[in-house]
Amino acid sequence: MEIVIVRDAAEAGRVAALKIASVVERKPEAVLGLATGSSPTGIYASLAARVQAGELDFSRASSFALDEYVGIPLEHPESYASVIRRDVVEPLGMDQARVRVPDGRADDIEAAAVEYDEAIAAAGGIDIQILGIGANGHIGFNEPTSSFASRTRIKTLAPQTRADNARFFDDPSQVPTHCMTQGLGTILDAHEVVLVAVGSSKASAVAGMVEGPLSAMCPGSALQLHQHATIVVDEEAAALLTLADYYRYTYANKPAWQRFEH
Ligand code: GLP
């Protein structure tokens, strides 16, 4: 794991976006893993600015969303299919035909989940997966006690996650109870992952993910098993990291050839 501590959310988005940009510059037909939620908004804003400036082109990229609610219509403004189209596909100039979101409305949810993982594999795997982390340590919608070997499947949302996401709905009772999410095993198959966490509400989850024991109680800790995981956190989200000074020192002393920050 590489831990990058930055001063605020805007800087976290800018630094994480450099990782994604470097993949797409190297491979214009890259396969991206897209996350929703507040955490990656700075990444998408930074990438969109570079697209506007003509510096980056996502028109040949493909993408797979991490997760989707089960139980709300596709056209609901808070379905992740809608959010991804509005916040990512349109601003980045992606080809909607090459964007997949788990089908939370499928008649056969289990078959749709299996087919989703097969489609990722058929695309050659995800080159870079964008992630946030929930206050309870979830990544995607893999709630505590999710298996590290799990694949895309239906899950029940934890009460805390429903409460956290109530801000996107008119009434807390409208937050779906279920979702379809890439599994931890699916996420670990991505060639590279970049996770952003900002704010004090994420400090405990970040500490569990980075320094805690490998534990299904903190699903994010599964990323300790990933060979190329970059964790970008602001000072507040880094507050409970016991080795914060070491991460700062390591980042400040990276050899030039390893740096992704320009
Ligand atoms: C959401 C999403 C996750 C996200 C997490 C944190 O519900 N399913 O992909 O990383 O919870 O959300 P936020 O970034 O809004 O804090």
Short mmCIF file of C-alpha atoms and ligand atoms in Angstrom, two decimals:
data_model
loop_
_atom_site.label_atom_id
_atom_site.label_comp_id
_atom_site.label_asym_id
_atom_site.label_seq_id
_atom_site.Cartn_x
_atom_site.Cartn_y
_atom_site.Cartn_z
CA MET A 1 0.00 0.00 0.00
CA GLU A 2 1.15 3.51 -0.71
CA ILE A 3 -0.32 6.09 1.65
CA VAL A 4 -0.41 9.69 0.41
CA ILE A 5 -1.44 12.31 2.95
CA VAL A 6 -2.58 15.62 1.46
CA ARG A 7 -4.01 18.79 2.97
CA ASP A 8 -7.63 18.71 1.75
CA ALA A 9 -10.27 17.09 -0.44
CA ALA A 10 -9.41 19.11 -3.56
CA GLU A 11 -5.77 18.07 -3.33
CA ALA A 12 -6.81 14.43 -2.75
CA GLY A 13 -8.89 14.53 -5.93
CA ARG A 14 -6.08 16.14 -7.90
CA VAL A 15 -3.44 13.63 -6.76
CA ALA A 16 -5.66 10.57 -7.27
CA ALA A 17 -6.65 11.88 -10.72
CA LEU A 18 -2.96 11.84 -11.73
CA LYS A 19 -2.95 8.08 -11.20
CA ILE A 20 -5.96 7.58 -13.43
CA ALA A 21 -4.65 10.00 -16.05
CA SER A 22 -1.35 8.14 -16.24
CA VAL A 23 -3.17 4.87 -16.97
CA VAL A 24 -5.34 6.41 -19.72
CA GLU A 25 -2.37 8.25 -21.27
CA ARG A 26 -0.50 4.95 -21.47
CA LYS A 27 -3.53 2.96 -22.62
CA PRO A 28 -6.39 5.01 -24.18
CA GLU A 29 -8.64 1.92 -24.27
CA ALA A 30 -8.13 1.31 -20.53
CA VAL A 31 -10.81 -0.35 -18.43
CA LEU A 32 -11.75 1.83 -15.47
CA GLY A 33 -13.57 0.85 -12.29
CA LEU A 34 -15.88 3.68 -11.27
CA ALA A 35 -17.08 4.54 -7.76
CA THR A 36 -19.92 6.80 -6.71
CA GLY A 37 -20.35 8.71 -3.44
CA SER A 38 -18.73 11.97 -2.33
CA SER A 39 -15.15 10.70 -2.10
CA PRO A 40 -14.32 10.49 -5.82
CA THR A 41 -16.02 13.76 -6.85
CA GLY A 42 -12.69 15.63 -6.68
CA ILE A 43 -11.12 13.00 -8.96
CA TYR A 44 -13.85 13.40 -11.57
CA ALA A 45 -13.71 17.21 -11.36
CA SER A 46 -9.95 17.17 -11.87
CA LEU A 47 -10.17 14.74 -14.79
CA ALA A 48 -13.04 16.69 -16.38
CA ALA A 49 -10.95 19.88 -16.28
CA ARG A 50 -8.15 18.10 -18.11
CA VAL A 51 -10.61 16.72 -20.69
CA GLN A 52 -11.95 20.25 -21.23
CA ALA A 53 -8.39 21.49 -21.71
CA GLY A 54 -7.84 18.83 -24.38
CA GLU A 55 -5.15 17.08 -22.31
CA LEU A 56 -6.99 13.80 -21.76
CA ASP A 57 -9.32 11.66 -23.84
CA PHE A 58 -11.62 9.01 -22.33
CA SER A 59 -13.61 8.33 -25.51
CA ARG A 60 -11.93 4.93 -26.03
CA ALA A 61 -11.99 3.83 -22.39
CA SER A 62 -14.43 1.27 -21.00
CA SER A 63 -15.72 1.21 -17.48
CA PHE A 64 -17.48 -0.89 -14.90
CA ALA A 65 -19.24 0.63 -11.90
CA LEU A 66 -18.56 -0.83 -8.49
CA ASP A 67 -22.12 -1.19 -7.32
CA GLU A 68 -25.80 -0.37 -7.76
CA TYR A 69 -28.88 -0.22 -5.60
CA VAL A 70 -31.46 -2.97 -5.87
CA GLY A 71 -35.06 -1.78 -5.73
CA ILE A 72 -35.03 1.62 -7.44
CA PRO A 73 -35.73 2.24 -11.13
CA LEU A 74 -32.92 2.86 -13.60
CA GLU A 75 -34.12 6.40 -14.24
CA HIS A 76 -34.19 7.33 -10.52
CA PRO A 77 -31.74 10.27 -10.17
CA GLU A 78 -29.91 8.42 -7.38
CA SER A 79 -29.58 5.07 -9.13
CA TYR A 80 -25.86 4.61 -9.60
CA ALA A 81 -26.50 4.21 -13.33
CA SER A 82 -27.89 7.79 -13.30
CA VAL A 83 -25.12 9.11 -11.05
CA ILE A 84 -22.37 7.56 -13.17
CA ARG A 85 -23.87 8.97 -16.38
CA ARG A 86 -24.33 12.47 -14.91
CA ASP A 87 -21.14 12.78 -12.83
CA VAL A 88 -18.64 10.72 -14.81
CA VAL A 89 -19.61 9.64 -18.33
CA GLU A 90 -20.86 13.03 -19.55
CA PRO A 91 -18.17 15.27 -17.98
CA LEU A 92 -15.36 12.94 -19.07
CA GLY A 93 -16.72 12.42 -22.59
CA MET A 94 -16.89 8.64 -22.21
CA ASP A 95 -18.79 6.42 -24.63
CA GLN A 96 -21.97 5.36 -22.76
CA ALA A 97 -22.04 2.15 -24.81
CA ARG A 98 -18.82 1.07 -23.08
CA VAL A 99 -20.04 1.77 -19.54
CA ARG A 100 -21.50 -1.05 -17.46
CA VAL A 101 -23.30 -0.77 -14.12
CA PRO A 102 -24.46 -3.86 -12.20
CA ASP A 103 -28.08 -4.59 -13.11
CA GLY A 104 -29.92 -4.19 -9.83
CA ARG A 105 -33.22 -4.61 -11.65
CA ALA A 106 -32.51 -8.01 -13.25
CA ASP A 107 -35.17 -10.71 -12.81
CA ASP A 108 -32.38 -13.15 -12.01
CA ILE A 109 -30.06 -11.12 -9.76
CA GLU A 110 -27.67 -14.01 -9.12
CA ALA A 111 -27.19 -14.71 -12.83
CA ALA A 112 -26.73 -10.99 -13.53
CA ALA A 113 -24.02 -10.81 -10.85
CA VAL A 114 -22.13 -13.77 -12.29
CA GLU A 115 -22.43 -12.31 -15.77
CA TYR A 116 -21.02 -8.98 -14.50
CA ASP A 117 -17.81 -10.59 -13.26
CA GLU A 118 -17.56 -12.52 -16.53
CA ALA A 119 -17.89 -9.27 -18.49
CA ILE A 120 -15.07 -7.69 -16.47
CA ALA A 121 -12.85 -10.69 -17.16
CA ALA A 122 -13.78 -10.67 -20.86
CA ALA A 123 -12.74 -6.99 -21.03
CA GLY A 124 -9.29 -8.02 -19.79
CA GLY A 125 -9.88 -6.98 -16.18
CA ILE A 126 -10.01 -3.54 -14.62
CA ASP A 127 -6.84 -1.51 -15.18
CA ILE A 128 -7.53 0.93 -12.36
CA GLN A 129 -10.31 0.80 -9.80
CA ILE A 130 -11.42 4.02 -8.10
CA LEU A 131 -12.65 3.53 -4.52
CA GLY A 132 -14.00 5.39 -1.53
CA ILE A 133 -14.50 3.86 1.90
CA GLY A 134 -17.57 3.90 4.12
CA ALA A 135 -17.40 5.03 7.74
CA ASN A 136 -17.83 1.37 8.73
CA GLY A 137 -14.92 0.30 6.52
CA HIS A 138 -16.95 -0.91 3.54
CA ILE A 139 -15.57 -0.66 0.01
CA GLY A 140 -18.05 -0.87 -2.84
CA PHE A 141 -21.02 -2.00 -0.78
CA ASN A 142 -19.10 -4.85 0.87
CA GLU A 143 -20.32 -4.38 4.41
CA PRO A 144 -18.44 -5.70 7.47
CA THR A 145 -18.13 -9.53 7.48
CA SER A 146 -18.02 -9.65 3.67
CA SER A 147 -15.76 -12.46 2.52
CA PHE A 148 -12.37 -11.47 1.14
CA ALA A 149 -13.10 -14.02 -1.61
CA SER A 150 -16.51 -12.56 -2.50
CA ARG A 151 -17.54 -11.87 -6.09
CA THR A 152 -20.24 -9.57 -7.46
CA ARG A 153 -23.48 -10.37 -5.64
CA ILE A 154 -26.52 -8.99 -3.86
CA LYS A 155 -25.93 -7.59 -0.35
CA THR A 156 -28.06 -6.08 2.40
CA LEU A 157 -27.01 -2.54 3.27
CA ALA A 158 -25.94 -1.95 6.86
CA PRO A 159 -28.19 0.46 8.80
CA GLN A 160 -25.24 2.89 9.10
CA THR A 161 -24.74 2.88 5.32
CA ARG A 162 -28.44 3.55 4.76
CA ALA A 163 -28.26 6.42 7.24
CA ASP A 164 -25.08 7.79 5.61
CA ASN A 165 -26.68 7.69 2.15
CA ALA A 166 -30.03 9.16 3.29
CA ARG A 167 -28.68 12.61 2.31
CA PHE A 168 -29.15 11.67 -1.34
CA PHE A 169 -32.87 10.86 -0.92
CA ASP A 170 -35.92 12.95 0.03
CA ASP A 171 -36.66 10.68 2.97
CA PRO A 172 -34.46 8.10 4.80
CA SER A 173 -37.12 5.43 4.23
CA GLN A 174 -36.49 5.73 0.47
CA VAL A 175 -32.90 4.44 0.74
CA PRO A 176 -32.93 0.93 -0.70
CA THR A 177 -32.22 -1.97 1.66
CA HIS A 178 -30.25 -3.98 -0.91
CA CYS A 179 -27.56 -3.51 -3.51
CA MET A 180 -25.50 -5.40 -6.04
CA THR A 181 -21.78 -4.87 -5.50
CA GLN A 182 -18.49 -6.10 -6.89
CA GLY A 183 -17.08 -8.45 -4.27
CA LEU A 184 -13.83 -7.96 -2.39
CA GLY A 185 -12.33 -10.69 -4.56
CA THR A 186 -13.51 -8.84 -7.67
CA ILE A 187 -11.95 -5.60 -6.42
CA LEU A 188 -8.68 -7.37 -5.55
CA ASP A 189 -8.48 -8.61 -9.16
CA ALA A 190 -8.13 -5.02 -10.46
CA HIS A 191 -4.60 -4.39 -11.71
CA GLU A 192 -4.37 -1.20 -9.65
CA VAL A 193 -6.62 0.55 -7.12
CA VAL A 194 -6.74 4.14 -5.93
CA LEU A 195 -8.85 4.98 -2.89
CA VAL A 196 -9.71 8.46 -1.64
CA ALA A 197 -10.91 9.22 1.89
CA VAL A 198 -11.44 12.67 3.34
CA GLY A 199 -12.81 14.03 6.60
CA SER A 200 -12.75 12.96 10.23
CA SER A 201 -15.71 10.58 9.80
CA LYS A 202 -13.37 8.30 7.80
CA ALA A 203 -10.42 8.34 10.22
CA SER A 204 -11.32 5.14 12.04
CA ALA A 205 -12.08 3.24 8.81
CA VAL A 206 -8.81 4.45 7.27
CA ALA A 207 -6.81 3.31 10.31
CA GLY A 208 -8.49 -0.11 10.18
CA MET A 209 -7.87 -0.42 6.45
CA VAL A 210 -4.21 0.59 6.52
CA GLU A 211 -2.93 -0.49 9.93
CA GLY A 212 -5.57 -2.76 11.40
CA PRO A 213 -5.42 -6.51 11.15
CA LEU A 214 -6.76 -8.17 8.02
CA SER A 215 -10.34 -8.55 9.06
CA ALA A 216 -13.71 -8.99 7.42
CA MET A 217 -14.93 -6.56 10.08
CA CYS A 218 -13.07 -3.85 8.12
CA PRO A 219 -13.58 -4.85 4.47
CA GLY A 220 -11.15 -2.14 3.33
CA SER A 221 -8.33 -4.04 5.06
CA ALA A 222 -8.56 -6.52 2.16
CA LEU A 223 -6.56 -3.93 0.20
CA GLN A 224 -3.50 -4.89 2.27
CA LEU A 225 -3.46 -7.95 0.00
CA HIS A 226 -3.31 -5.83 -3.17
CA GLN A 227 0.04 -5.25 -4.87
CA HIS A 228 -0.77 -1.82 -6.29
CA ALA A 229 -3.05 0.06 -3.92
CA THR A 230 -2.69 3.82 -3.47
CA ILE A 231 -4.59 5.38 -0.57
CA VAL A 232 -4.99 9.17 -0.78
CA VAL A 233 -6.24 10.77 2.45
CA ASP A 234 -6.52 14.28 3.81
CA GLU A 235 -5.13 15.25 7.22
CA GLU A 236 -8.47 14.60 8.98
CA ALA A 237 -8.91 11.13 7.53
CA ALA A 238 -5.25 10.39 8.39
CA ALA A 239 -5.64 11.48 12.02
CA LEU A 240 -5.64 7.96 13.53
CA LEU A 241 -2.73 6.55 11.50
CA THR A 242 0.09 5.73 13.90
CA LEU A 243 2.71 5.75 11.13
CA ALA A 244 1.57 8.99 9.47
CA ASP A 245 5.04 10.56 9.72
CA TYR A 246 6.56 7.52 8.05
CA TYR A 247 4.07 7.77 5.14
CA ARG A 248 4.87 11.48 4.73
CA TYR A 249 8.60 10.77 4.80
CA THR A 250 8.25 7.92 2.30
CA TYR A 251 6.23 10.02 -0.11
CA ALA A 252 8.56 13.02 0.18
CA ASN A 253 11.56 10.80 -0.56
CA LYS A 254 10.21 8.79 -3.48
CA PRO A 255 12.79 8.36 -6.20
CA ALA A 256 12.01 10.55 -9.22
CA TRP A 257 11.20 7.56 -11.43
CA GLN A 258 8.52 6.40 -8.99
CA ARG A 259 6.73 9.72 -8.61
CA PHE A 260 3.30 10.18 -10.12
CA GLU A 261 2.92 13.73 -8.76
CA HIS A 262 4.09 16.39 -11.21
C1 GLP B 1 -21.16 4.48 -0.78
C2 GLP B 1 -20.67 3.68 -2.00
C3 GLP B 1 -19.20 3.42 -1.89
C4 GLP B 1 -18.55 4.63 -1.28
C5 GLP B 1 -18.94 4.74 0.16
C6 GLP B 1 -18.49 6.03 0.81
O1 GLP B 1 -22.39 4.15 -0.36
N1 GLP B 1 -21.35 2.49 -2.32
O2 GLP B 1 -18.68 3.09 -3.17
O3 GLP B 1 -17.14 4.53 -1.36
O4 GLP B 1 -20.29 4.48 0.33
O5 GLP B 1 -19.29 7.09 0.39
P1 GLP B 1 -18.84 8.59 0.42
O6 GLP B 1 -17.69 8.71 -0.50
O7 GLP B 1 -20.03 9.37 -0.05
O8 GLP B 1 -18.47 8.91 1.81
#
